[in-house]
Amino acid sequence: MPKTRRKFTQCPNCGYTFKDTNNYCPNCGQENHDLNVPVKHLVAEFFEGTMHFDTKAWHTLKYLITKPGLLTEKFNTGQRASYVPPFRLYVFVSLIFFFVLALTTESSVKVAGQEQGEAKAILPGVTINANVADSLEQAADSAALTRLKQLQNTEQLKALSSGLQEDAFMTEFSEKFASFSSHGEESKQKLIKNLSFMMFLLMPFFALVLYLYYRKQDRNYVEHLMFSIHLHTFYFILLSVAMLLGKLFPALNLEAIVLAILVLYLYLALHQVYKQTYLRTLVSLLPIGFVYLLTLAVFFLGTVFVSVLLT
């Protein structure tokens, strides 16, 4: 739908005399469009652009959700004008996902108690003792003194030096972990921010995995990257819906269903884009899925580790 323009005859910014075909000033770049009109015209123009965008977005989401891999195939064959660009779609959906994540999860790093020996909840399913930093520090000092008394030669000195460095690192990390756990909401937001960056790095890495696995098909890396972007965009949509349903209906156990949908979607998308038989696609799914899950686990643990160290 072309934009309805109210054109000037002369550029109000630099004075350039427009031609009938000029939508922008060739001299200064300002848009040739008069905004000095009644509010009702601006409102009508806004809805005109919004409805056009919504139509494109609707077609994009429809194919993304109901036709695994078809949107990627259309993009790779040059059918792009009718759909939202992959990067823009991913950014928009990921912003919604991390917003929903922040709303639906309780503070993932918080103190459960302050009394001596009382446990603290750090991450779901993980607890530490309230005075763990002090205990570790005392244990490290005690161990170091004991070994110091037993020294008899240079080799033991070197071994002790290495051990003390390890003890110092563990003590420092424990202190940072305790500090990370004591700043509940702040730590949660930091972790979510780092997770968004992690997922942004994961997409091109997964595309590289696909590029290496399907190298005999002689496809460009960008084609695999578009597949990875669309795949993770769908994953974000599915997980956002699952988190909202879990928040509204706490009794629902959606983990198995979500996992099944994730695997099925990847399988169908691989079949659609890479044009292998269903059996061959199933065989390909096993190593690709294993490498993906392993990479995701490593990236996640690395993100938590870095988040703690940067505390």
PDB file of C-alpha atoms in Angstrom:
ATOM      1  CA  MET A   1       0.000   0.000   0.000  1.00  0.00           C
ATOM      2  CA  PRO A   2       1.730   3.220  -1.160  1.00  0.00           C
ATOM      3  CA  LYS A   3       1.938   6.068   1.289  1.00  0.00           C
ATOM      4  CA  THR A   4      -0.318   9.058   0.586  1.00  0.00           C
ATOM      5  CA  ARG A   5       1.905  12.145   0.446  1.00  0.00           C
ATOM      6  CA  ARG A   6       1.125  15.830   0.728  1.00  0.00           C
ATOM      7  CA  LYS A   7       4.041  17.191  -1.250  1.00  0.00           C
ATOM      8  CA  PHE A   8       5.701  20.590  -1.136  1.00  0.00           C
ATOM      9  CA  THR A   9       6.766  22.423  -4.266  1.00  0.00           C
ATOM     10  CA  GLN A  10       9.863  23.648  -2.479  1.00  0.00           C
ATOM     11  CA  CYS A  11      11.885  22.046   0.338  1.00  0.00           C
ATOM     12  CA  PRO A  12      11.135  23.943   3.583  1.00  0.00           C
ATOM     13  CA  ASN A  13      14.551  22.948   4.938  1.00  0.00           C
ATOM     14  CA  CYS A  14      16.979  23.996   2.182  1.00  0.00           C
ATOM     15  CA  GLY A  15      14.805  25.665  -0.477  1.00  0.00           C
ATOM     16  CA  TYR A  16      15.354  23.054  -3.212  1.00  0.00           C
ATOM     17  CA  THR A  17      12.618  23.121  -5.872  1.00  0.00           C
ATOM     18  CA  PHE A  18      11.009  19.700  -6.005  1.00  0.00           C
ATOM     19  CA  LYS A  19      10.086  17.709  -9.082  1.00  0.00           C
ATOM     20  CA  ASP A  20       6.867  15.715  -9.086  1.00  0.00           C
ATOM     21  CA  THR A  21       8.775  12.453  -8.552  1.00  0.00           C
ATOM     22  CA  ASN A  22      10.763  13.657  -5.533  1.00  0.00           C
ATOM     23  CA  ASN A  23       9.606  11.936  -2.313  1.00  0.00           C
ATOM     24  CA  TYR A  24      12.766  13.131  -0.548  1.00  0.00           C
ATOM     25  CA  CYS A  25      14.876  16.205  -1.079  1.00  0.00           C
ATOM     26  CA  PRO A  26      17.906  15.294  -3.254  1.00  0.00           C
ATOM     27  CA  ASN A  27      19.826  18.145  -1.615  1.00  0.00           C
ATOM     28  CA  CYS A  28      19.312  17.599   2.143  1.00  0.00           C
ATOM     29  CA  GLY A  29      17.385  14.319   2.339  1.00  0.00           C
ATOM     30  CA  GLN A  30      14.299  15.638   4.163  1.00  0.00           C
ATOM     31  CA  GLU A  31      11.044  13.844   3.363  1.00  0.00           C
ATOM     32  CA  ASN A  32       8.741  15.666   0.970  1.00  0.00           C
ATOM     33  CA  HIS A  33       5.647  15.327   3.126  1.00  0.00           C
ATOM     34  CA  ASP A  34       3.638  18.063   4.809  1.00  0.00           C
ATOM     35  CA  LEU A  35       2.765  17.243   8.424  1.00  0.00           C
ATOM     36  CA  ASN A  36       1.135  20.593   9.162  1.00  0.00           C
ATOM     37  CA  VAL A  37      -2.424  19.282   8.816  1.00  0.00           C
ATOM     38  CA  PRO A  38      -5.419  18.735  11.127  1.00  0.00           C
ATOM     39  CA  VAL A  39      -5.093  15.942  13.697  1.00  0.00           C
ATOM     40  CA  LYS A  40      -7.714  13.784  11.984  1.00  0.00           C
ATOM     41  CA  HIS A  41      -5.470  13.486   8.921  1.00  0.00           C
ATOM     42  CA  LEU A  42      -2.537  12.357  11.058  1.00  0.00           C
ATOM     43  CA  VAL A  43      -4.716   9.795  12.846  1.00  0.00           C
ATOM     44  CA  ALA A  44      -5.989   8.424   9.526  1.00  0.00           C
ATOM     45  CA  GLU A  45      -2.426   8.236   8.218  1.00  0.00           C
ATOM     46  CA  PHE A  46      -1.282   6.404  11.347  1.00  0.00           C
ATOM     47  CA  PHE A  47      -3.965   3.727  10.990  1.00  0.00           C
ATOM     48  CA  GLU A  48      -3.207   3.394   7.295  1.00  0.00           C
ATOM     49  CA  GLY A  49       0.434   2.533   8.056  1.00  0.00           C
ATOM     50  CA  THR A  50      -0.460   0.374  11.056  1.00  0.00           C
ATOM     51  CA  MET A  51      -2.957  -1.741   9.170  1.00  0.00           C
ATOM     52  CA  HIS A  52      -0.432  -2.245   6.373  1.00  0.00           C
ATOM     53  CA  PHE A  53       2.210  -3.378   8.848  1.00  0.00           C
ATOM     54  CA  ASP A  54      -0.250  -5.615  10.669  1.00  0.00           C
ATOM     55  CA  THR A  55      -1.138  -7.341   7.395  1.00  0.00           C
ATOM     56  CA  LYS A  56       2.526  -8.077   6.664  1.00  0.00           C
ATOM     57  CA  ALA A  57       3.148  -9.157  10.267  1.00  0.00           C
ATOM     58  CA  TRP A  58       0.102 -11.417  10.250  1.00  0.00           C
ATOM     59  CA  HIS A  59       1.222 -13.242   7.101  1.00  0.00           C
ATOM     60  CA  THR A  60       4.730 -13.583   8.529  1.00  0.00           C
ATOM     61  CA  LEU A  61       3.574 -15.002  11.859  1.00  0.00           C
ATOM     62  CA  LYS A  62       1.061 -17.300  10.173  1.00  0.00           C
ATOM     63  CA  TYR A  63       3.751 -18.948   8.073  1.00  0.00           C
ATOM     64  CA  LEU A  64       6.265 -18.964  10.924  1.00  0.00           C
ATOM     65  CA  ILE A  65       3.931 -20.731  13.348  1.00  0.00           C
ATOM     66  CA  THR A  66       1.882 -23.028  11.103  1.00  0.00           C
ATOM     67  CA  LYS A  67       4.374 -23.837   8.321  1.00  0.00           C
ATOM     68  CA  PRO A  68       7.771 -24.713   9.837  1.00  0.00           C
ATOM     69  CA  GLY A  69      10.575 -23.754   7.475  1.00  0.00           C
ATOM     70  CA  LEU A  70       8.359 -22.253   4.757  1.00  0.00           C
ATOM     71  CA  LEU A  71       9.136 -18.647   5.715  1.00  0.00           C
ATOM     72  CA  THR A  72      12.867 -19.412   5.559  1.00  0.00           C
ATOM     73  CA  GLU A  73      12.426 -21.041   2.167  1.00  0.00           C
ATOM     74  CA  LYS A  74      10.531 -18.032   0.832  1.00  0.00           C
ATOM     75  CA  PHE A  75      13.225 -15.670   2.080  1.00  0.00           C
ATOM     76  CA  ASN A  76      16.021 -17.760   0.577  1.00  0.00           C
ATOM     77  CA  THR A  77      14.272 -17.835  -2.820  1.00  0.00           C
ATOM     78  CA  GLY A  78      13.855 -14.046  -2.852  1.00  0.00           C
ATOM     79  CA  GLN A  79      10.195 -13.730  -1.797  1.00  0.00           C
ATOM     80  CA  ARG A  80      10.819 -11.082   0.857  1.00  0.00           C
ATOM     81  CA  ALA A  81       8.719  -7.968   0.256  1.00  0.00           C
ATOM     82  CA  SER A  82       5.516  -9.454   1.695  1.00  0.00           C
ATOM     83  CA  TYR A  83       7.052 -10.488   5.008  1.00  0.00           C
ATOM     84  CA  VAL A  84       8.707  -8.859   8.005  1.00  0.00           C
ATOM     85  CA  PRO A  85      12.536  -9.091   7.669  1.00  0.00           C
ATOM     86  CA  PRO A  86      13.967 -11.917   9.837  1.00  0.00           C
ATOM     87  CA  PHE A  87      16.218  -9.742  12.004  1.00  0.00           C
ATOM     88  CA  ARG A  88      13.459  -7.213  12.703  1.00  0.00           C
ATOM     89  CA  LEU A  89      11.019 -10.017  13.532  1.00  0.00           C
ATOM     90  CA  TYR A  90      13.517 -11.673  15.878  1.00  0.00           C
ATOM     91  CA  VAL A  91      14.295  -8.449  17.742  1.00  0.00           C
ATOM     92  CA  PHE A  92      10.598  -7.658  18.195  1.00  0.00           C
ATOM     93  CA  VAL A  93       9.683 -11.159  19.396  1.00  0.00           C
ATOM     94  CA  SER A  94      12.759 -11.485  21.648  1.00  0.00           C
ATOM     95  CA  LEU A  95      11.904  -8.198  23.375  1.00  0.00           C
ATOM     96  CA  ILE A  96       8.441  -9.579  24.123  1.00  0.00           C
ATOM     97  CA  PHE A  97       9.943 -12.878  25.329  1.00  0.00           C
ATOM     98  CA  PHE A  98      12.356 -11.313  27.808  1.00  0.00           C
ATOM     99  CA  PHE A  99       9.636  -8.931  28.993  1.00  0.00           C
ATOM    100  CA  VAL A 100       7.341 -11.911  29.658  1.00  0.00           C
ATOM    101  CA  LEU A 101      10.241 -13.745  31.309  1.00  0.00           C
ATOM    102  CA  ALA A 102      10.836 -10.827  33.667  1.00  0.00           C
ATOM    103  CA  LEU A 103       7.143 -10.640  34.523  1.00  0.00           C
ATOM    104  CA  THR A 104       6.407 -14.317  35.027  1.00  0.00           C
ATOM    105  CA  THR A 105       9.491 -15.429  36.947  1.00  0.00           C
ATOM    106  CA  GLU A 106      10.016 -14.603  40.580  1.00  0.00           C
ATOM    107  CA  SER A 107      13.337 -13.151  41.547  1.00  0.00           C
ATOM    108  CA  SER A 108      15.586 -15.980  40.406  1.00  0.00           C
ATOM    109  CA  VAL A 109      18.352 -14.897  42.749  1.00  0.00           C
ATOM    110  CA  LYS A 110      17.155 -14.012  46.230  1.00  0.00           C
ATOM    111  CA  VAL A 111      17.896 -14.501  49.905  1.00  0.00           C
ATOM    112  CA  ALA A 112      15.605 -16.912  51.700  1.00  0.00           C
ATOM    113  CA  GLY A 113      16.957 -16.354  55.198  1.00  0.00           C
ATOM    114  CA  GLN A 114      19.591 -14.546  57.198  1.00  0.00           C
ATOM    115  CA  GLU A 115      20.053 -16.710  60.285  1.00  0.00           C
ATOM    116  CA  GLN A 116      23.186 -18.701  60.977  1.00  0.00           C
ATOM    117  CA  GLY A 117      23.336 -21.786  58.757  1.00  0.00           C
ATOM    118  CA  GLU A 118      20.039 -21.019  57.027  1.00  0.00           C
ATOM    119  CA  ALA A 119      19.924 -21.820  53.324  1.00  0.00           C
ATOM    120  CA  LYS A 120      19.639 -19.222  50.563  1.00  0.00           C
ATOM    121  CA  ALA A 121      17.819 -19.810  47.268  1.00  0.00           C
ATOM    122  CA  ILE A 122      20.121 -18.797  44.436  1.00  0.00           C
ATOM    123  CA  LEU A 123      18.653 -20.303  41.274  1.00  0.00           C
ATOM    124  CA  PRO A 124      15.716 -22.683  40.960  1.00  0.00           C
ATOM    125  CA  GLY A 125      16.794 -25.919  42.602  1.00  0.00           C
ATOM    126  CA  VAL A 126      20.122 -24.561  43.892  1.00  0.00           C
ATOM    127  CA  THR A 127      20.818 -23.544  47.501  1.00  0.00           C
ATOM    128  CA  ILE A 128      23.902 -22.468  49.438  1.00  0.00           C
ATOM    129  CA  ASN A 129      24.597 -21.960  53.127  1.00  0.00           C
ATOM    130  CA  ALA A 130      24.137 -18.432  54.426  1.00  0.00           C
ATOM    131  CA  ASN A 131      27.745 -18.207  55.644  1.00  0.00           C
ATOM    132  CA  VAL A 132      29.282 -20.194  52.798  1.00  0.00           C
ATOM    133  CA  ALA A 133      31.799 -17.482  51.857  1.00  0.00           C
ATOM    134  CA  ASP A 134      33.170 -17.272  55.396  1.00  0.00           C
ATOM    135  CA  SER A 135      33.301 -21.052  55.747  1.00  0.00           C
ATOM    136  CA  LEU A 136      35.163 -21.501  52.479  1.00  0.00           C
ATOM    137  CA  GLU A 137      37.617 -18.756  53.367  1.00  0.00           C
ATOM    138  CA  GLN A 138      38.341 -20.291  56.771  1.00  0.00           C
ATOM    139  CA  ALA A 139      38.735 -23.743  55.236  1.00  0.00           C
ATOM    140  CA  ALA A 140      41.123 -22.407  52.605  1.00  0.00           C
ATOM    141  CA  ASP A 141      43.257 -20.629  55.244  1.00  0.00           C
ATOM    142  CA  SER A 142      43.335 -23.690  57.475  1.00  0.00           C
ATOM    143  CA  ALA A 143      44.340 -25.981  54.614  1.00  0.00           C
ATOM    144  CA  ALA A 144      47.053 -23.561  53.531  1.00  0.00           C
ATOM    145  CA  LEU A 145      48.570 -23.393  57.037  1.00  0.00           C
ATOM    146  CA  THR A 146      48.562 -27.161  57.392  1.00  0.00           C
ATOM    147  CA  ARG A 147      50.363 -27.642  54.118  1.00  0.00           C
ATOM    148  CA  LEU A 148      52.835 -24.882  54.978  1.00  0.00           C
ATOM    149  CA  LYS A 149      53.970 -26.828  58.057  1.00  0.00           C
ATOM    150  CA  GLN A 150      54.529 -29.933  55.973  1.00  0.00           C
ATOM    151  CA  LEU A 151      56.761 -28.274  53.372  1.00  0.00           C
ATOM    152  CA  GLN A 152      60.104 -29.997  52.839  1.00  0.00           C
ATOM    153  CA  ASN A 153      61.278 -29.120  49.335  1.00  0.00           C
ATOM    154  CA  THR A 154      60.806 -26.757  46.400  1.00  0.00           C
ATOM    155  CA  GLU A 155      58.353 -29.035  44.592  1.00  0.00           C
ATOM    156  CA  GLN A 156      55.982 -28.791  47.541  1.00  0.00           C
ATOM    157  CA  LEU A 157      56.322 -24.997  47.428  1.00  0.00           C
ATOM    158  CA  LYS A 158      55.300 -24.960  43.789  1.00  0.00           C
ATOM    159  CA  ALA A 159      52.401 -27.292  44.460  1.00  0.00           C
ATOM    160  CA  LEU A 160      51.288 -25.139  47.386  1.00  0.00           C
ATOM    161  CA  SER A 161      51.513 -21.993  45.296  1.00  0.00           C
ATOM    162  CA  SER A 162      49.278 -23.538  42.642  1.00  0.00           C
ATOM    163  CA  GLY A 163      46.851 -24.786  45.292  1.00  0.00           C
ATOM    164  CA  LEU A 164      46.668 -21.409  46.997  1.00  0.00           C
ATOM    165  CA  GLN A 165      45.861 -19.750  43.669  1.00  0.00           C
ATOM    166  CA  GLU A 166      43.027 -22.204  43.141  1.00  0.00           C
ATOM    167  CA  ASP A 167      41.808 -21.648  46.702  1.00  0.00           C
ATOM    168  CA  ALA A 168      41.960 -17.870  46.197  1.00  0.00           C
ATOM    169  CA  PHE A 169      39.954 -18.107  42.988  1.00  0.00           C
ATOM    170  CA  MET A 170      37.321 -20.336  44.583  1.00  0.00           C
ATOM    171  CA  THR A 171      37.090 -18.043  47.581  1.00  0.00           C
ATOM    172  CA  GLU A 172      36.720 -14.990  45.363  1.00  0.00           C
ATOM    173  CA  PHE A 173      34.121 -16.730  43.201  1.00  0.00           C
ATOM    174  CA  SER A 174      32.193 -17.825  46.312  1.00  0.00           C
ATOM    175  CA  GLU A 175      32.161 -14.251  47.586  1.00  0.00           C
ATOM    176  CA  LYS A 176      30.946 -12.973  44.221  1.00  0.00           C
ATOM    177  CA  PHE A 177      28.309 -15.709  44.109  1.00  0.00           C
ATOM    178  CA  ALA A 178      27.090 -14.717  47.574  1.00  0.00           C
ATOM    179  CA  SER A 179      27.025 -11.068  46.490  1.00  0.00           C
ATOM    180  CA  PHE A 180      25.139 -12.033  43.329  1.00  0.00           C
ATOM    181  CA  SER A 181      22.604 -13.925  45.427  1.00  0.00           C
ATOM    182  CA  SER A 182      22.065 -11.034  47.809  1.00  0.00           C
ATOM    183  CA  HIS A 183      20.988  -8.592  45.074  1.00  0.00           C
ATOM    184  CA  GLY A 184      17.832 -10.392  44.026  1.00  0.00           C
ATOM    185  CA  GLU A 185      16.063  -8.201  41.476  1.00  0.00           C
ATOM    186  CA  GLU A 186      19.232  -6.512  40.261  1.00  0.00           C
ATOM    187  CA  SER A 187      20.929  -9.866  39.655  1.00  0.00           C
ATOM    188  CA  LYS A 188      17.827 -11.208  37.959  1.00  0.00           C
ATOM    189  CA  GLN A 189      17.744  -8.327  35.483  1.00  0.00           C
ATOM    190  CA  LYS A 190      21.458  -8.670  34.816  1.00  0.00           C
ATOM    191  CA  LEU A 191      21.081 -12.385  34.133  1.00  0.00           C
ATOM    192  CA  ILE A 192      18.136 -11.811  31.787  1.00  0.00           C
ATOM    193  CA  LYS A 193      20.111  -9.159  29.912  1.00  0.00           C
ATOM    194  CA  ASN A 194      23.066 -11.520  29.540  1.00  0.00           C
ATOM    195  CA  LEU A 195      20.773 -14.337  28.425  1.00  0.00           C
ATOM    196  CA  SER A 196      19.454 -12.160  25.594  1.00  0.00           C
ATOM    197  CA  PHE A 197      23.034 -11.579  24.474  1.00  0.00           C
ATOM    198  CA  MET A 198      23.710 -15.316  24.789  1.00  0.00           C
ATOM    199  CA  MET A 199      20.808 -16.173  22.489  1.00  0.00           C
ATOM    200  CA  PHE A 200      22.011 -13.585  19.988  1.00  0.00           C
ATOM    201  CA  LEU A 201      25.378 -15.377  19.894  1.00  0.00           C
ATOM    202  CA  LEU A 202      23.774 -18.814  19.795  1.00  0.00           C
ATOM    203  CA  MET A 203      21.934 -18.147  16.510  1.00  0.00           C
ATOM    204  CA  PRO A 204      25.001 -17.675  14.274  1.00  0.00           C
ATOM    205  CA  PHE A 205      26.747 -20.570  16.043  1.00  0.00           C
ATOM    206  CA  PHE A 206      23.818 -22.900  15.314  1.00  0.00           C
ATOM    207  CA  ALA A 207      23.816 -21.621  11.722  1.00  0.00           C
ATOM    208  CA  LEU A 208      27.478 -22.643  11.534  1.00  0.00           C
ATOM    209  CA  VAL A 209      26.547 -26.134  12.733  1.00  0.00           C
ATOM    210  CA  LEU A 210      23.950 -26.373   9.943  1.00  0.00           C
ATOM    211  CA  TYR A 211      26.423 -24.996   7.407  1.00  0.00           C
ATOM    212  CA  LEU A 212      28.965 -27.691   8.291  1.00  0.00           C
ATOM    213  CA  TYR A 213      26.417 -30.496   8.425  1.00  0.00           C
ATOM    214  CA  TYR A 214      24.756 -29.626   5.095  1.00  0.00           C
ATOM    215  CA  ARG A 215      27.961 -28.510   3.358  1.00  0.00           C
ATOM    216  CA  LYS A 216      27.329 -30.937   0.482  1.00  0.00           C
ATOM    217  CA  GLN A 217      24.194 -28.977  -0.466  1.00  0.00           C
ATOM    218  CA  ASP A 218      26.411 -26.016  -1.393  1.00  0.00           C
ATOM    219  CA  ARG A 219      24.275 -23.437   0.411  1.00  0.00           C
ATOM    220  CA  ASN A 220      25.454 -20.019   1.523  1.00  0.00           C
ATOM    221  CA  TYR A 221      25.946 -19.458   5.262  1.00  0.00           C
ATOM    222  CA  VAL A 222      23.261 -16.735   5.176  1.00  0.00           C
ATOM    223  CA  GLU A 223      20.618 -19.305   4.233  1.00  0.00           C
ATOM    224  CA  HIS A 224      21.410 -21.310   7.361  1.00  0.00           C
ATOM    225  CA  LEU A 225      21.453 -18.108   9.408  1.00  0.00           C
ATOM    226  CA  MET A 226      17.923 -17.240   8.231  1.00  0.00           C
ATOM    227  CA  PHE A 227      16.830 -20.741   9.272  1.00  0.00           C
ATOM    228  CA  SER A 228      18.378 -20.249  12.718  1.00  0.00           C
ATOM    229  CA  ILE A 229      16.758 -16.829  13.163  1.00  0.00           C
ATOM    230  CA  HIS A 230      13.291 -18.068  12.239  1.00  0.00           C
ATOM    231  CA  LEU A 231      13.725 -21.165  14.418  1.00  0.00           C
ATOM    232  CA  HIS A 232      14.663 -19.153  17.520  1.00  0.00           C
ATOM    233  CA  THR A 233      11.921 -16.619  16.819  1.00  0.00           C
ATOM    234  CA  PHE A 234       9.354 -19.423  16.915  1.00  0.00           C
ATOM    235  CA  TYR A 235      10.950 -20.821  20.079  1.00  0.00           C
ATOM    236  CA  PHE A 236      10.595 -17.428  21.768  1.00  0.00           C
ATOM    237  CA  ILE A 237       6.924 -17.223  20.774  1.00  0.00           C
ATOM    238  CA  LEU A 238       6.213 -20.722  22.085  1.00  0.00           C
ATOM    239  CA  LEU A 239       8.070 -20.171  25.358  1.00  0.00           C
ATOM    240  CA  SER A 240       6.333 -16.817  25.887  1.00  0.00           C
ATOM    241  CA  VAL A 241       2.923 -18.455  25.516  1.00  0.00           C
ATOM    242  CA  ALA A 242       3.966 -21.338  27.792  1.00  0.00           C
ATOM    243  CA  MET A 243       5.213 -18.967  30.508  1.00  0.00           C
ATOM    244  CA  LEU A 244       2.009 -16.938  30.414  1.00  0.00           C
ATOM    245  CA  LEU A 245      -0.130 -20.094  30.616  1.00  0.00           C
ATOM    246  CA  GLY A 246       2.021 -21.378  33.460  1.00  0.00           C
ATOM    247  CA  LYS A 247       1.543 -18.120  35.324  1.00  0.00           C
ATOM    248  CA  LEU A 248      -2.227 -18.114  34.796  1.00  0.00           C
ATOM    249  CA  PHE A 249      -2.650 -21.843  35.481  1.00  0.00           C
ATOM    250  CA  PRO A 250       0.083 -22.937  37.925  1.00  0.00           C
ATOM    251  CA  ALA A 251      -1.252 -26.504  38.034  1.00  0.00           C
ATOM    252  CA  LEU A 252      -0.470 -27.049  34.349  1.00  0.00           C
ATOM    253  CA  ASN A 253       2.656 -29.067  33.570  1.00  0.00           C
ATOM    254  CA  LEU A 254       3.697 -27.885  30.123  1.00  0.00           C
ATOM    255  CA  GLU A 255       7.367 -28.894  30.066  1.00  0.00           C
ATOM    256  CA  ALA A 256       6.907 -32.160  28.164  1.00  0.00           C
ATOM    257  CA  ILE A 257       4.471 -30.567  25.697  1.00  0.00           C
ATOM    258  CA  VAL A 258       6.764 -27.620  25.018  1.00  0.00           C
ATOM    259  CA  LEU A 259       9.780 -29.881  24.521  1.00  0.00           C
ATOM    260  CA  ALA A 260       7.817 -32.095  22.113  1.00  0.00           C
ATOM    261  CA  ILE A 261       6.709 -29.062  20.082  1.00  0.00           C
ATOM    262  CA  LEU A 262      10.267 -27.690  19.955  1.00  0.00           C
ATOM    263  CA  VAL A 263      11.655 -30.974  18.621  1.00  0.00           C
ATOM    264  CA  LEU A 264       8.775 -31.506  16.177  1.00  0.00           C
ATOM    265  CA  TYR A 265       9.086 -27.970  14.820  1.00  0.00           C
ATOM    266  CA  LEU A 266      12.832 -28.373  14.240  1.00  0.00           C
ATOM    267  CA  TYR A 267      12.216 -31.699  12.479  1.00  0.00           C
ATOM    268  CA  LEU A 268       9.540 -30.307  10.142  1.00  0.00           C
ATOM    269  CA  ALA A 269      11.552 -27.151   9.437  1.00  0.00           C
ATOM    270  CA  LEU A 270      14.641 -29.190   8.520  1.00  0.00           C
ATOM    271  CA  HIS A 271      12.536 -31.312   6.189  1.00  0.00           C
ATOM    272  CA  GLN A 272      10.965 -28.261   4.518  1.00  0.00           C
ATOM    273  CA  VAL A 273      14.177 -26.292   3.974  1.00  0.00           C
ATOM    274  CA  TYR A 274      16.785 -28.966   3.267  1.00  0.00           C
ATOM    275  CA  LYS A 275      14.529 -31.199   1.141  1.00  0.00           C
ATOM    276  CA  GLN A 276      15.521 -34.555   2.589  1.00  0.00           C
ATOM    277  CA  THR A 277      13.169 -37.487   3.042  1.00  0.00           C
ATOM    278  CA  TYR A 278      11.385 -37.780   6.364  1.00  0.00           C
ATOM    279  CA  LEU A 279      13.591 -40.713   7.384  1.00  0.00           C
ATOM    280  CA  ARG A 280      16.823 -38.944   6.388  1.00  0.00           C
ATOM    281  CA  THR A 281      15.644 -35.805   8.199  1.00  0.00           C
ATOM    282  CA  LEU A 282      15.040 -37.884  11.328  1.00  0.00           C
ATOM    283  CA  VAL A 283      18.575 -39.263  11.096  1.00  0.00           C
ATOM    284  CA  SER A 284      19.916 -35.708  10.681  1.00  0.00           C
ATOM    285  CA  LEU A 285      17.849 -34.460  13.605  1.00  0.00           C
ATOM    286  CA  LEU A 286      19.704 -36.633  16.125  1.00  0.00           C
ATOM    287  CA  PRO A 287      23.230 -35.173  15.766  1.00  0.00           C
ATOM    288  CA  ILE A 288      21.943 -31.652  15.076  1.00  0.00           C
ATOM    289  CA  GLY A 289      19.649 -31.739  18.119  1.00  0.00           C
ATOM    290  CA  PHE A 290      22.378 -33.187  20.339  1.00  0.00           C
ATOM    291  CA  VAL A 291      24.926 -30.537  19.326  1.00  0.00           C
ATOM    292  CA  TYR A 292      22.309 -27.812  19.754  1.00  0.00           C
ATOM    293  CA  LEU A 293      21.361 -28.923  23.284  1.00  0.00           C
ATOM    294  CA  LEU A 294      25.012 -29.309  24.273  1.00  0.00           C
ATOM    295  CA  THR A 295      25.826 -25.851  22.918  1.00  0.00           C
ATOM    296  CA  LEU A 296      22.807 -24.338  24.666  1.00  0.00           C
ATOM    297  CA  ALA A 297      23.879 -25.867  27.991  1.00  0.00           C
ATOM    298  CA  VAL A 298      27.463 -24.614  27.624  1.00  0.00           C
ATOM    299  CA  PHE A 299      26.307 -21.131  26.609  1.00  0.00           C
ATOM    300  CA  PHE A 300      23.876 -20.963  29.532  1.00  0.00           C
ATOM    301  CA  LEU A 301      26.409 -22.074  32.144  1.00  0.00           C
ATOM    302  CA  GLY A 302      28.931 -19.658  30.674  1.00  0.00           C
ATOM    303  CA  THR A 303      26.390 -16.839  30.900  1.00  0.00           C
ATOM    304  CA  VAL A 304      25.690 -17.568  34.580  1.00  0.00           C
ATOM    305  CA  PHE A 305      29.428 -17.811  35.293  1.00  0.00           C
ATOM    306  CA  VAL A 306      30.175 -14.488  33.570  1.00  0.00           C
ATOM    307  CA  SER A 307      27.199 -12.823  35.281  1.00  0.00           C
ATOM    308  CA  VAL A 308      28.586 -13.834  38.686  1.00  0.00           C
ATOM    309  CA  LEU A 309      32.149 -12.748  37.866  1.00  0.00           C
ATOM    310  CA  LEU A 310      30.927  -9.336  36.698  1.00  0.00           C
ATOM    311  CA  THR A 311      29.093  -8.748  39.969  1.00  0.00           C
TER     312      THR A 311
END
